[in-house]
Short mmCIF file of C-alpha atoms in Angstrom, two decimals:
data_model
loop_
_atom_site.label_atom_id
_atom_site.label_comp_id
_atom_site.label_asym_id
_atom_site.label_seq_id
_atom_site.Cartn_x
_atom_site.Cartn_y
_atom_site.Cartn_z
CA MET A 1 124.04 141.44 141.32
CA ASP A 2 121.68 142.18 144.21
CA ARG A 3 122.71 143.15 147.75
CA ARG A 4 122.55 139.59 149.06
CA GLU A 5 124.88 138.31 146.34
CA PHE A 6 127.22 141.24 146.96
CA VAL A 7 127.51 140.47 150.69
CA ALA A 8 127.91 136.75 149.98
CA SER A 9 130.77 137.39 147.53
CA LEU A 10 132.40 139.84 149.97
CA VAL A 11 132.31 137.49 152.98
CA ALA A 12 133.07 134.31 151.02
CA GLY A 13 136.01 135.90 149.21
CA GLY A 14 137.48 137.30 152.41
CA CYS A 15 137.14 134.01 154.31
CA ALA A 16 138.63 132.02 151.42
CA GLY A 17 141.60 134.39 151.19
CA MET A 18 142.31 134.15 154.92
CA CYS A 19 142.17 130.33 154.79
CA VAL A 20 144.68 130.16 151.94
CA ASP A 21 147.16 132.78 153.12
CA LEU A 22 147.41 131.60 156.73
CA THR A 23 147.36 127.86 155.97
CA LEU A 24 149.99 127.93 153.22
CA PHE A 25 152.18 130.78 154.50
CA PRO A 26 155.27 128.57 155.11
CA LEU A 27 155.36 127.54 151.43
CA ASP A 28 155.21 131.18 150.40
CA THR A 29 158.14 131.98 152.72
CA ILE A 30 160.25 129.17 151.22
CA LYS A 31 159.43 130.37 147.70
CA THR A 32 160.42 133.95 148.53
CA ARG A 33 163.74 132.87 150.05
CA LEU A 34 164.56 130.64 147.08
CA GLN A 35 164.04 133.63 144.77
CA SER A 36 165.96 136.07 146.96
CA GLN A 37 169.15 137.49 145.45
CA GLN A 38 171.11 136.68 148.62
CA GLY A 39 170.25 132.97 148.39
CA PHE A 40 167.97 130.63 150.33
CA TYR A 41 170.05 130.03 153.48
CA LYS A 42 171.29 133.62 153.82
CA ALA A 43 167.70 134.79 153.53
CA GLY A 44 166.78 132.62 156.52
CA GLY A 45 166.49 129.06 155.19
CA PHE A 46 163.87 127.18 157.18
CA ARG A 47 164.16 129.49 160.21
CA GLY A 48 161.33 131.83 161.16
CA ILE A 49 159.05 130.36 158.53
CA TYR A 50 156.10 132.45 159.74
CA ALA A 51 158.02 135.74 159.53
CA GLY A 52 155.77 138.34 157.91
CA VAL A 53 152.50 136.59 158.71
CA PRO A 54 150.93 139.66 160.46
CA SER A 55 151.05 141.74 157.26
CA ALA A 56 149.62 138.80 155.29
CA ALA A 57 146.79 138.42 157.79
CA VAL A 58 145.95 142.13 157.70
CA GLY A 59 145.80 142.32 153.91
CA SER A 60 144.34 138.88 153.20
CA PHE A 61 140.62 139.40 153.91
CA PRO A 62 140.16 142.79 152.19
CA ASN A 63 142.36 141.73 149.26
CA ALA A 64 140.42 138.55 148.46
CA ALA A 65 137.09 140.21 149.19
CA ALA A 66 137.88 143.11 146.83
CA PHE A 67 138.90 140.70 144.07
CA PHE A 68 135.79 138.53 144.22
CA VAL A 69 133.31 141.37 144.63
CA THR A 70 134.80 143.15 141.60
CA TYR A 71 135.04 139.89 139.65
CA GLU A 72 131.43 138.84 140.30
CA CYS A 73 130.02 142.35 139.74
CA THR A 74 131.90 142.74 136.44
CA LYS A 75 130.73 139.33 135.20
CA SER A 76 127.18 140.22 136.18
CA VAL A 77 127.28 143.59 134.39
CA LEU A 78 128.99 142.31 131.24
CA GLY A 79 126.75 139.26 131.04
CA ALA A 80 123.53 141.22 131.50
CA GLY A 81 123.15 142.00 127.83
CA GLY A 82 124.91 142.96 124.62
CA ALA A 83 127.63 141.17 122.66
CA LEU A 84 129.52 139.96 125.74
CA ALA A 85 126.44 138.11 127.03
CA ALA A 86 126.72 135.40 124.35
CA PRO A 87 127.96 132.00 125.63
CA HIS A 88 130.78 131.75 123.07
CA VAL A 89 132.42 134.93 124.36
CA ALA A 90 132.19 133.92 128.04
CA PRO A 91 136.00 133.46 128.24
CA VAL A 92 136.46 137.12 127.25
CA THR A 93 134.01 138.19 129.95
CA HIS A 94 135.87 136.12 132.54
CA MET A 95 139.24 137.54 131.47
CA LEU A 96 138.02 141.13 131.70
CA ALA A 97 136.37 140.49 135.07
CA ALA A 98 139.49 138.80 136.48
CA SER A 99 141.76 141.58 135.22
CA LEU A 100 139.60 144.33 136.71
CA GLY A 101 139.28 142.38 139.96
CA GLU A 102 143.04 142.03 140.21
CA ILE A 103 143.63 145.73 139.53
CA VAL A 104 141.36 146.62 142.46
CA ALA A 105 142.90 143.93 144.69
CA CYS A 106 146.42 145.15 143.88
CA LEU A 107 145.68 148.45 145.63
CA ILE A 108 145.51 146.44 148.85
CA ARG A 109 147.92 143.60 148.06
CA VAL A 110 151.05 145.40 146.90
CA PRO A 111 151.81 147.39 150.10
CA THR A 112 151.24 144.34 152.33
CA GLU A 113 153.19 142.11 149.92
CA VAL A 114 156.25 144.38 150.09
CA VAL A 115 156.23 144.31 153.90
CA LYS A 116 155.61 140.54 153.97
CA GLN A 117 158.38 139.61 151.50
CA ARG A 118 160.98 141.88 153.08
CA THR A 119 160.19 140.31 156.44
CA GLN A 120 160.39 136.80 154.96
CA ALA A 121 163.81 137.48 153.40
CA SER A 122 165.30 139.17 156.50
CA PRO A 123 165.97 136.60 159.50
CA SER A 124 154.48 143.94 142.51
CA SER A 125 154.41 144.37 139.94
CA SER A 126 150.67 144.84 139.12
CA THR A 127 151.23 143.46 135.60
CA TYR A 128 152.38 140.15 137.04
CA ASN A 129 149.47 139.96 139.49
CA MET A 130 146.93 140.72 136.79
CA LEU A 131 148.42 138.09 134.45
CA LEU A 132 148.39 135.42 137.17
CA ALA A 133 144.80 136.14 138.18
CA THR A 134 143.63 136.17 134.56
CA LEU A 135 145.28 132.83 133.83
CA LYS A 136 143.89 131.25 137.00
CA GLU A 137 140.35 132.50 136.52
CA GLU A 138 140.25 131.78 132.77
CA VAL A 139 141.54 128.21 133.09
CA SER A 140 139.39 127.57 136.16
CA ASP A 141 136.18 129.03 134.67
CA ASN A 142 136.58 127.08 131.43
CA GLN A 143 137.11 123.86 133.38
CA ARG A 144 134.09 124.52 135.57
CA THR A 145 131.91 125.35 132.55
CA LEU A 146 132.91 122.20 130.65
CA TRP A 147 132.55 119.96 133.71
CA SER A 148 129.18 121.48 134.58
CA LEU A 149 127.86 120.99 131.03
CA ARG A 150 129.10 117.39 130.93
CA GLN A 151 127.37 116.35 134.17
CA GLY A 152 124.27 118.46 133.54
CA HIS A 153 124.19 120.48 136.77
CA THR A 154 126.13 123.08 138.78
CA LEU A 155 129.44 121.90 140.19
CA HIS A 156 129.75 120.89 143.83
CA SER A 157 132.17 122.83 146.05
CA TRP A 158 134.82 120.08 145.87
CA GLN A 159 134.64 120.07 142.06
CA SER A 160 135.21 123.83 141.95
CA ALA A 161 138.15 123.28 144.29
CA VAL A 162 139.70 120.69 141.93
CA CYS A 163 139.38 123.12 139.00
CA GLY A 164 141.00 125.83 141.10
CA ALA A 165 143.92 123.55 142.00
CA PHE A 166 144.63 122.61 138.38
CA ALA A 167 144.29 126.19 137.13
CA GLY A 168 146.55 127.41 139.93
CA ALA A 169 149.32 124.93 139.09
CA VAL A 170 149.32 125.88 135.40
CA ALA A 171 149.28 129.62 136.10
CA ALA A 172 151.97 129.28 138.78
CA PHE A 173 154.47 127.55 136.51
CA VAL A 174 153.90 129.83 133.51
CA THR A 175 154.33 133.03 135.53
CA THR A 176 157.26 131.94 137.76
CA PRO A 177 159.86 134.13 135.95
CA LEU A 178 157.65 137.17 136.52
CA ASP A 179 157.29 136.18 140.16
CA VAL A 180 161.09 135.96 140.47
CA ALA A 181 161.35 139.48 139.05
CA LYS A 182 158.64 140.72 141.40
CA THR A 183 160.42 139.22 144.43
CA ARG A 184 163.77 140.75 143.42
CA ILE A 185 162.15 144.18 142.91
CA MET A 186 160.32 144.09 146.25
CA LEU A 187 163.46 143.03 148.12
CA ALA A 188 165.75 145.53 146.40
CA LYS A 189 167.20 148.49 148.26
CA ALA A 190 165.70 151.87 147.43
CA GLY A 191 167.63 153.67 144.72
CA SER A 192 169.17 150.53 143.20
CA ALA A 193 168.72 149.59 139.54
CA THR A 194 166.54 146.63 140.52
CA ALA A 195 164.26 148.78 142.67
CA SER A 196 163.37 150.89 139.61
CA GLY A 197 160.97 148.12 138.58
CA ASN A 198 162.38 147.40 135.13
CA ILE A 199 161.15 143.81 134.76
CA PRO A 200 162.99 142.92 131.49
CA LEU A 201 166.25 144.21 133.01
CA VAL A 202 165.75 142.19 136.20
CA LEU A 203 164.92 139.04 134.21
CA TYR A 204 168.00 139.52 132.03
CA ASP A 205 170.18 139.94 135.11
CA VAL A 206 168.80 136.71 136.61
CA TRP A 207 169.30 134.88 133.29
CA ARG A 208 172.87 136.12 133.00
CA SER A 209 173.83 135.14 136.56
CA LYS A 210 171.82 131.96 137.13
CA GLY A 211 170.46 130.88 133.76
CA LEU A 212 167.11 129.13 133.25
CA PRO A 213 167.08 127.54 136.75
CA GLY A 214 167.29 131.04 138.21
CA LEU A 215 164.25 132.20 136.24
CA PHE A 216 162.25 129.27 137.59
CA ALA A 217 163.64 129.40 141.14
CA GLY A 218 161.00 128.44 143.67
CA SER A 219 158.68 127.03 141.01
CA LEU A 220 157.90 123.81 142.93
CA PRO A 221 156.86 125.41 146.25
CA ARG A 222 155.11 128.12 144.22
CA MET A 223 153.11 125.52 142.25
CA ALA A 224 152.32 123.65 145.47
CA PHE A 225 151.25 126.89 147.18
CA ILE A 226 149.04 128.17 144.36
CA SER A 227 147.62 124.75 143.47
CA ALA A 228 146.68 123.97 147.09
CA GLY A 229 145.64 127.59 147.48
CA GLY A 230 143.35 127.34 144.45
CA PHE A 231 141.78 124.19 145.89
CA ILE A 232 141.14 125.81 149.29
CA PHE A 233 140.26 129.23 147.84
CA LEU A 234 137.60 128.22 145.31
CA GLY A 235 136.29 125.39 147.48
CA ALA A 236 135.89 127.64 150.52
CA TYR A 237 134.51 130.49 148.40
CA GLU A 238 131.80 128.34 146.79
CA LYS A 239 130.89 126.69 150.10
CA VAL A 240 130.58 129.94 152.08
CA ARG A 241 128.84 131.79 149.24
CA ARG A 242 126.22 129.07 148.77
CA SER A 243 125.56 128.89 152.50
CA LEU A 244 124.88 132.66 152.53
CA LEU A 245 122.60 132.68 149.48
#
């Protein structure tokens, strides 16, 4: 990756992240309140739906920029030569790149996410974040590769956006229980059993008190948020990146 591609990925990723986080913030607030231990209405209901948006705005650009720069650089390095450069192992390359990108992005995301969610619920688990990003990028990249091969040329921005929306919806539903655990941990009071970050224990507690519906609380707004977010994110990223290159 040369300097021009690096800058393009940095700016495009940051702009795409800002577009998603600020546009779809109300859905994220509703999801957080549905997953809150105190219940949706006690956590604020539909009041103050933009509570916590300053912390999201501050962390959005650098978080998305860090993810995409790391993701694109890793793909470039791994695909430059050796065993991982072969087309049939491209999914492995994408998974490794997405995982590393999410690890770097988590250094920025987690502190801002804690502040944002506590504000949302008052009128991260890095493992969860890495799993979600890997699922989204792997599903999305495979779709884009297959679609591109079928039509014989690089995908347009809107086609990348459609792949991002589908991948986001799948990843969102599959990882909802982990998101519930993450929300409970971030909202927990310091020193409590939940705040210790024991994900299996938190999930068991949710299962025991609310059953399967509790584990998938907020799944619909979460799927809507991540699906629409994937559409905006990848569409905006591809459009801005191509205009800079």
